[in-house]
CSV table of C-alpha atoms in Angstrom, one decimal:
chain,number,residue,atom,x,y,z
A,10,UNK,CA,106.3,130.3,95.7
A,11,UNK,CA,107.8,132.4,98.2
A,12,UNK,CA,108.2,135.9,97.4
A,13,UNK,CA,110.7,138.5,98.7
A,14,UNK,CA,110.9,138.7,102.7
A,15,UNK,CA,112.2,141.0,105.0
A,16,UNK,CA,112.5,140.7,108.7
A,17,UNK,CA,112.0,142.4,111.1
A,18,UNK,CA,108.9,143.9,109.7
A,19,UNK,CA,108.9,146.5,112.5
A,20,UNK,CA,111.7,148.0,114.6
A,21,UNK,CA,112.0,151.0,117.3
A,22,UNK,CA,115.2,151.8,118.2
A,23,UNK,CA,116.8,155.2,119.9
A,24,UNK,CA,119.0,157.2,118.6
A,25,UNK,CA,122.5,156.4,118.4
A,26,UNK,CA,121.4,152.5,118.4
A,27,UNK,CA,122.9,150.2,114.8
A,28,UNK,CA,120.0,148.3,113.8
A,29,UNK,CA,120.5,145.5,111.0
A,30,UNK,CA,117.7,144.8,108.3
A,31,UNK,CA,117.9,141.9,106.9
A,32,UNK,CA,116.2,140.9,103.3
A,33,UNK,CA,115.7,137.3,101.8
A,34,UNK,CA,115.1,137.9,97.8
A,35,UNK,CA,113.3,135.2,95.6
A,36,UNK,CA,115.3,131.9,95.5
A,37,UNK,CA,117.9,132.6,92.2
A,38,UNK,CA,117.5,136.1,91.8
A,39,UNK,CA,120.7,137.2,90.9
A,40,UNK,CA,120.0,141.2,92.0
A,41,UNK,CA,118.8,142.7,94.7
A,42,UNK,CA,118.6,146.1,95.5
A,43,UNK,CA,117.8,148.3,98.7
A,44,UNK,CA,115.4,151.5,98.5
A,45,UNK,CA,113.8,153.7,101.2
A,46,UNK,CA,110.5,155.2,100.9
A,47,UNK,CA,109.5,158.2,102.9
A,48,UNK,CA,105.5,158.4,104.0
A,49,UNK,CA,104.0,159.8,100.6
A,50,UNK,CA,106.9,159.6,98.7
A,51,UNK,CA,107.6,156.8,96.0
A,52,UNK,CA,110.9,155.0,96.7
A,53,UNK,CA,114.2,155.8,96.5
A,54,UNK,CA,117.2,154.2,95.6
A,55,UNK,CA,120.2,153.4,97.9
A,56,UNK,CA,122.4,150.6,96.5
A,57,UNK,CA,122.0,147.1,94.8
A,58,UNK,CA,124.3,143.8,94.0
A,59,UNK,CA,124.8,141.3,91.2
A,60,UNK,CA,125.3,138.4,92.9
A,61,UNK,CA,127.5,139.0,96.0
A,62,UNK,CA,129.2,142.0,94.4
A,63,UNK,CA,127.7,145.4,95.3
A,64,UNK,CA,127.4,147.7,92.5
A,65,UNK,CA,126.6,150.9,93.2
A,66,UNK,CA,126.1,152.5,96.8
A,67,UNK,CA,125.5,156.1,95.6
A,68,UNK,CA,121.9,156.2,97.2
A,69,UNK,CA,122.9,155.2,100.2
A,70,UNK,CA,123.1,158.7,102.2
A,71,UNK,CA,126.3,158.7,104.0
A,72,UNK,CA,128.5,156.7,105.7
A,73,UNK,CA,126.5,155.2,108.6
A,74,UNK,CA,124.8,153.2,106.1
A,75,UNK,CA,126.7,150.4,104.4
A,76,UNK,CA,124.9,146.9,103.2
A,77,UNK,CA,126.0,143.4,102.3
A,78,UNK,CA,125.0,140.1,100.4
A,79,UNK,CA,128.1,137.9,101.1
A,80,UNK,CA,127.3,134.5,99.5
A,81,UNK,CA,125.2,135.9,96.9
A,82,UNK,CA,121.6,135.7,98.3
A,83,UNK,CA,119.9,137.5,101.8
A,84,UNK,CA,121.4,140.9,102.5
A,85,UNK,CA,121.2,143.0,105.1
A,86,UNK,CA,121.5,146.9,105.6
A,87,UNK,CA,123.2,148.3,108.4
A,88,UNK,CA,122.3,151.9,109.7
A,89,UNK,CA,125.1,153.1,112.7
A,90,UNK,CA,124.6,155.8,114.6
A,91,UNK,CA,120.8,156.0,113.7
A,92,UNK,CA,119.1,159.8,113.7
A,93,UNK,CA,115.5,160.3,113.8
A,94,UNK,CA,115.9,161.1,110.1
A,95,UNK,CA,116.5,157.7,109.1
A,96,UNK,CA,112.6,156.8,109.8
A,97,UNK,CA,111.6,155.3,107.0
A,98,UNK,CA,110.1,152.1,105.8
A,99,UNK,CA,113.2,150.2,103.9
A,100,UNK,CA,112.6,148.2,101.1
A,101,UNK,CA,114.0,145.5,99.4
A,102,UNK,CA,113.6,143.8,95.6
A,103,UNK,CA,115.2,141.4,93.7
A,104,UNK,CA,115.1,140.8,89.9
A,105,UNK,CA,115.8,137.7,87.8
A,106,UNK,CA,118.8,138.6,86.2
A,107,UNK,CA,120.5,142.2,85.6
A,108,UNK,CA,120.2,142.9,81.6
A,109,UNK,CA,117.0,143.3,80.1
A,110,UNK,CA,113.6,144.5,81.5
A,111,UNK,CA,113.7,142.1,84.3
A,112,UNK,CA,111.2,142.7,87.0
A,113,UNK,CA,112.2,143.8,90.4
A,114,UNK,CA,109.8,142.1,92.8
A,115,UNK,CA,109.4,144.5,96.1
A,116,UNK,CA,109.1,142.8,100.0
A,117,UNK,CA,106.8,143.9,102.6
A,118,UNK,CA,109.6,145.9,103.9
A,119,UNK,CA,110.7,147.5,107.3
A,120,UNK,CA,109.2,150.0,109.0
A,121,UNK,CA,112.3,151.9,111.0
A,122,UNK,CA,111.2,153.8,113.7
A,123,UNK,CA,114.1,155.7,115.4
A,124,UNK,CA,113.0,158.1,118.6
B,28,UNK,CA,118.7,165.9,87.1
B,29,UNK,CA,117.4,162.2,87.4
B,30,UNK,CA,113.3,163.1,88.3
B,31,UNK,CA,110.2,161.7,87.7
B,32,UNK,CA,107.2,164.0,88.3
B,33,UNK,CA,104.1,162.6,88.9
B,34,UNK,CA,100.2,163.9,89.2
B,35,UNK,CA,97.8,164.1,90.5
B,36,UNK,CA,99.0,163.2,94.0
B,37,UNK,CA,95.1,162.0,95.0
B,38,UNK,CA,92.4,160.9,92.6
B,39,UNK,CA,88.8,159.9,93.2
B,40,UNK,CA,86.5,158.4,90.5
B,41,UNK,CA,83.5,156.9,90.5
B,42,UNK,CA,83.2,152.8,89.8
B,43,UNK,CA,83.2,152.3,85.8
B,44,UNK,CA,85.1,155.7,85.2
B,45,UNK,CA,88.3,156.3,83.7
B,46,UNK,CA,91.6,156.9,85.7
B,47,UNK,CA,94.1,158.9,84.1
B,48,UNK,CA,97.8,159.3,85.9
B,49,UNK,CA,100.4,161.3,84.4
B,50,UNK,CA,104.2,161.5,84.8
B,51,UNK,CA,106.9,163.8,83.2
B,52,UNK,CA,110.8,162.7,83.2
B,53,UNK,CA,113.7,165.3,82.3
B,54,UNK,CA,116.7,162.1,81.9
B,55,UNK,CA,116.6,161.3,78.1
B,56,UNK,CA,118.8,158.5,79.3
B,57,UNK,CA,115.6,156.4,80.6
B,58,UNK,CA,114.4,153.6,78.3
B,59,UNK,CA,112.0,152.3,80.5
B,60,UNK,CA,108.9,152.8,82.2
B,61,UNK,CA,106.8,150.8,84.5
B,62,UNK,CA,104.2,151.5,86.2
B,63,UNK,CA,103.8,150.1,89.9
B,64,UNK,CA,100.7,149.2,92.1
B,65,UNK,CA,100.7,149.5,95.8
B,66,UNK,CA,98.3,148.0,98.3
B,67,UNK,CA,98.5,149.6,102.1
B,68,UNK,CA,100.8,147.1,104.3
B,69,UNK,CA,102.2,145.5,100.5
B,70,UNK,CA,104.9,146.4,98.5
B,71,UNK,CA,105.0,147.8,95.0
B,72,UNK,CA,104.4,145.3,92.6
B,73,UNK,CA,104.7,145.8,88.8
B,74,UNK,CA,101.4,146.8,86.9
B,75,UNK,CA,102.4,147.5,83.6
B,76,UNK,CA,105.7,149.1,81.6
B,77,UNK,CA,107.1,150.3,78.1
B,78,UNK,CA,109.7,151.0,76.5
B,79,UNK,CA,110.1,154.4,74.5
B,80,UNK,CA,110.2,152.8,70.7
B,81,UNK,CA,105.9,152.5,71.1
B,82,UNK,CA,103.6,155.1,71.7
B,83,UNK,CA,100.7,152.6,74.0
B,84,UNK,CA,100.4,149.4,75.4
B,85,UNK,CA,97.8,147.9,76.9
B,86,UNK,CA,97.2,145.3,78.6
B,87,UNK,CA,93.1,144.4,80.1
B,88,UNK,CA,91.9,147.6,81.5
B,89,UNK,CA,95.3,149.5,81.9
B,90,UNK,CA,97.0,151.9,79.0
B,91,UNK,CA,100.1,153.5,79.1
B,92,UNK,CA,100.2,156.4,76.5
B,93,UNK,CA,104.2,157.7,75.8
B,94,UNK,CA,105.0,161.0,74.5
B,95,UNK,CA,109.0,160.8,73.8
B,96,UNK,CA,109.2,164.5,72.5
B,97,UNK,CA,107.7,165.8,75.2
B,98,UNK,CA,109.0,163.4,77.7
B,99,UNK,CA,105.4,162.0,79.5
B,100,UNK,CA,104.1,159.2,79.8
B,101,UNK,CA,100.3,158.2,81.6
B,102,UNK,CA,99.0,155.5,83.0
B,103,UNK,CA,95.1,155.1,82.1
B,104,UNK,CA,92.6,152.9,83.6
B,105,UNK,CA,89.1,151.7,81.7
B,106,UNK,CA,85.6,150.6,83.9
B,107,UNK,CA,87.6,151.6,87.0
B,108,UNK,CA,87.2,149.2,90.0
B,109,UNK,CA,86.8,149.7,93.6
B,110,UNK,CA,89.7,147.2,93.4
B,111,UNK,CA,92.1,149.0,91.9
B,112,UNK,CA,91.8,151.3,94.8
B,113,UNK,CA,95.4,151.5,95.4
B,114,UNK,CA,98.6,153.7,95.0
B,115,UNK,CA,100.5,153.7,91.7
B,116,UNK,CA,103.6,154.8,91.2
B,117,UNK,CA,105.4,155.8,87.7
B,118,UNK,CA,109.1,155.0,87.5
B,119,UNK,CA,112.1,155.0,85.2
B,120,UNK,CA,115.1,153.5,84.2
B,121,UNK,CA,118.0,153.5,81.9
B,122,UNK,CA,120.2,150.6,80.6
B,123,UNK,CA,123.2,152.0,80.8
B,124,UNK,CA,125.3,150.2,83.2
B,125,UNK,CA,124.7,146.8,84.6
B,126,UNK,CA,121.2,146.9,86.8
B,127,UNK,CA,117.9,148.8,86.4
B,128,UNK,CA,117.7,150.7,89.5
B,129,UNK,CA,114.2,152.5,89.0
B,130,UNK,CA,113.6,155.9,89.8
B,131,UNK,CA,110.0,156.5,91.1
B,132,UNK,CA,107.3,159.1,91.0
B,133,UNK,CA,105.8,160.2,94.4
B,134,UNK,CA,102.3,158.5,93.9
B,135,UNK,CA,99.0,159.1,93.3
B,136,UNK,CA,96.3,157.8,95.8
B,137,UNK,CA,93.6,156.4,93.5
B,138,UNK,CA,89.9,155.8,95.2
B,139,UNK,CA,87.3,154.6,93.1
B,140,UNK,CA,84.1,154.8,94.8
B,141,UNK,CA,81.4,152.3,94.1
């Protein structure tokens, strides 16, 4: 079956450009959740939702960042104003169901370059 | 603080060797720990996890070995393959609150020569 996707895969923007990424979890996944990962770095957390409802946004690093899953299944993340220290490849996952040791299965993710 | 160290950052180890990755966590909160595998151009995808009440599990050719009083946990590798040439990636999680948002190490670049 079809695994987590995330589209674009690749995006160059300048700074000062939004730019939209946009992930499609695992069909009935009831979370999903949105991390960054710096090169060498393992990833890091910026915000997830049950369902449509977000969560918790406390990784996401300030306000120019803001995400949404309105009918409960793709999301996207939204970066404003983007700096060159938003580079990073953005990653999605998604997880059966929210209690228990569910599994988060990861996308390919989205390489953000911003010059 | 909510950290998970992990080393070595690079490893190299010769085809039928043992690979040993270690991790050390400070949150007391966490009750779970899995262990991620990442192919260049793929995301992380889950090797292997435990929960703090056992001391191993294994499953195949991967181990994890937990210490709760000292807080560390490894990840250990029999007859290493040139196929598990890969990063891995330790992580942790609590169950407090409603989602397991994981919090990961910062890899280790395993190459097993053949």
């Amino acid at each position: 079956g079809a695994g987590v996707s995330q589209s674009p895969r690749y995006k160059v923007t300048k700074r000062g450009q939004d730019v939209a990424l946009r992930c499609d979890p695992i069909s009935g996944h009831v979370s999903l959740y949105w991390y960054r990962q710096a090169l060498g770095q393992g990833p890091e957390f910026l915000t997830y939702f049950n369902y449509e409802a977000q969560q918790d946004k406390s990784g996401l690093p300030n306000d120019r960042f803001s995400a949404e899953r309105p009918e409960g299944s793709i999301s996207t993340l939204t970066i404003q104003r983007t700096e060159q220290r938003d580079s990073a490849m953005y990653r999605c996952a998604s997880s059966l169901a929210f209690r228990g040791d569910h599994e988060q299965y990861f996308g390919p993710g989205t390489r953000l370059t911003v010059t | 603080q909510q950290q998970v160290k992990q080393s070595p950052q690079s490893l190299i180890v010769q085809k039928g060797g043992i690979s040993i990755i270690n991790c050390a966590y400070e949150n007391t909160a966490f009750d779970y720990f899995p262990w991620y595998q990442q192919f260049p151009g793929k995301g992380p995808a889950l090797l292997i996890a435990i929960r703090p009440d056992v001391s191993e599990k294994k499953e195949g050719r991967f181990t994890i070995s937990f210490n709760k009083s000292a807080k560390q946990f490894s990840l250990h590798i029999m007859d290493s393959q040139p196929g598990d040439s890969a990063t891995y990636f330790c992580a942790a999680s609590m169950s407090a609150g409603s989602a397991r948002q994981l919090t990961f190490g910062s890899g280790t670049q395993l190459t097993v020569l053949p």
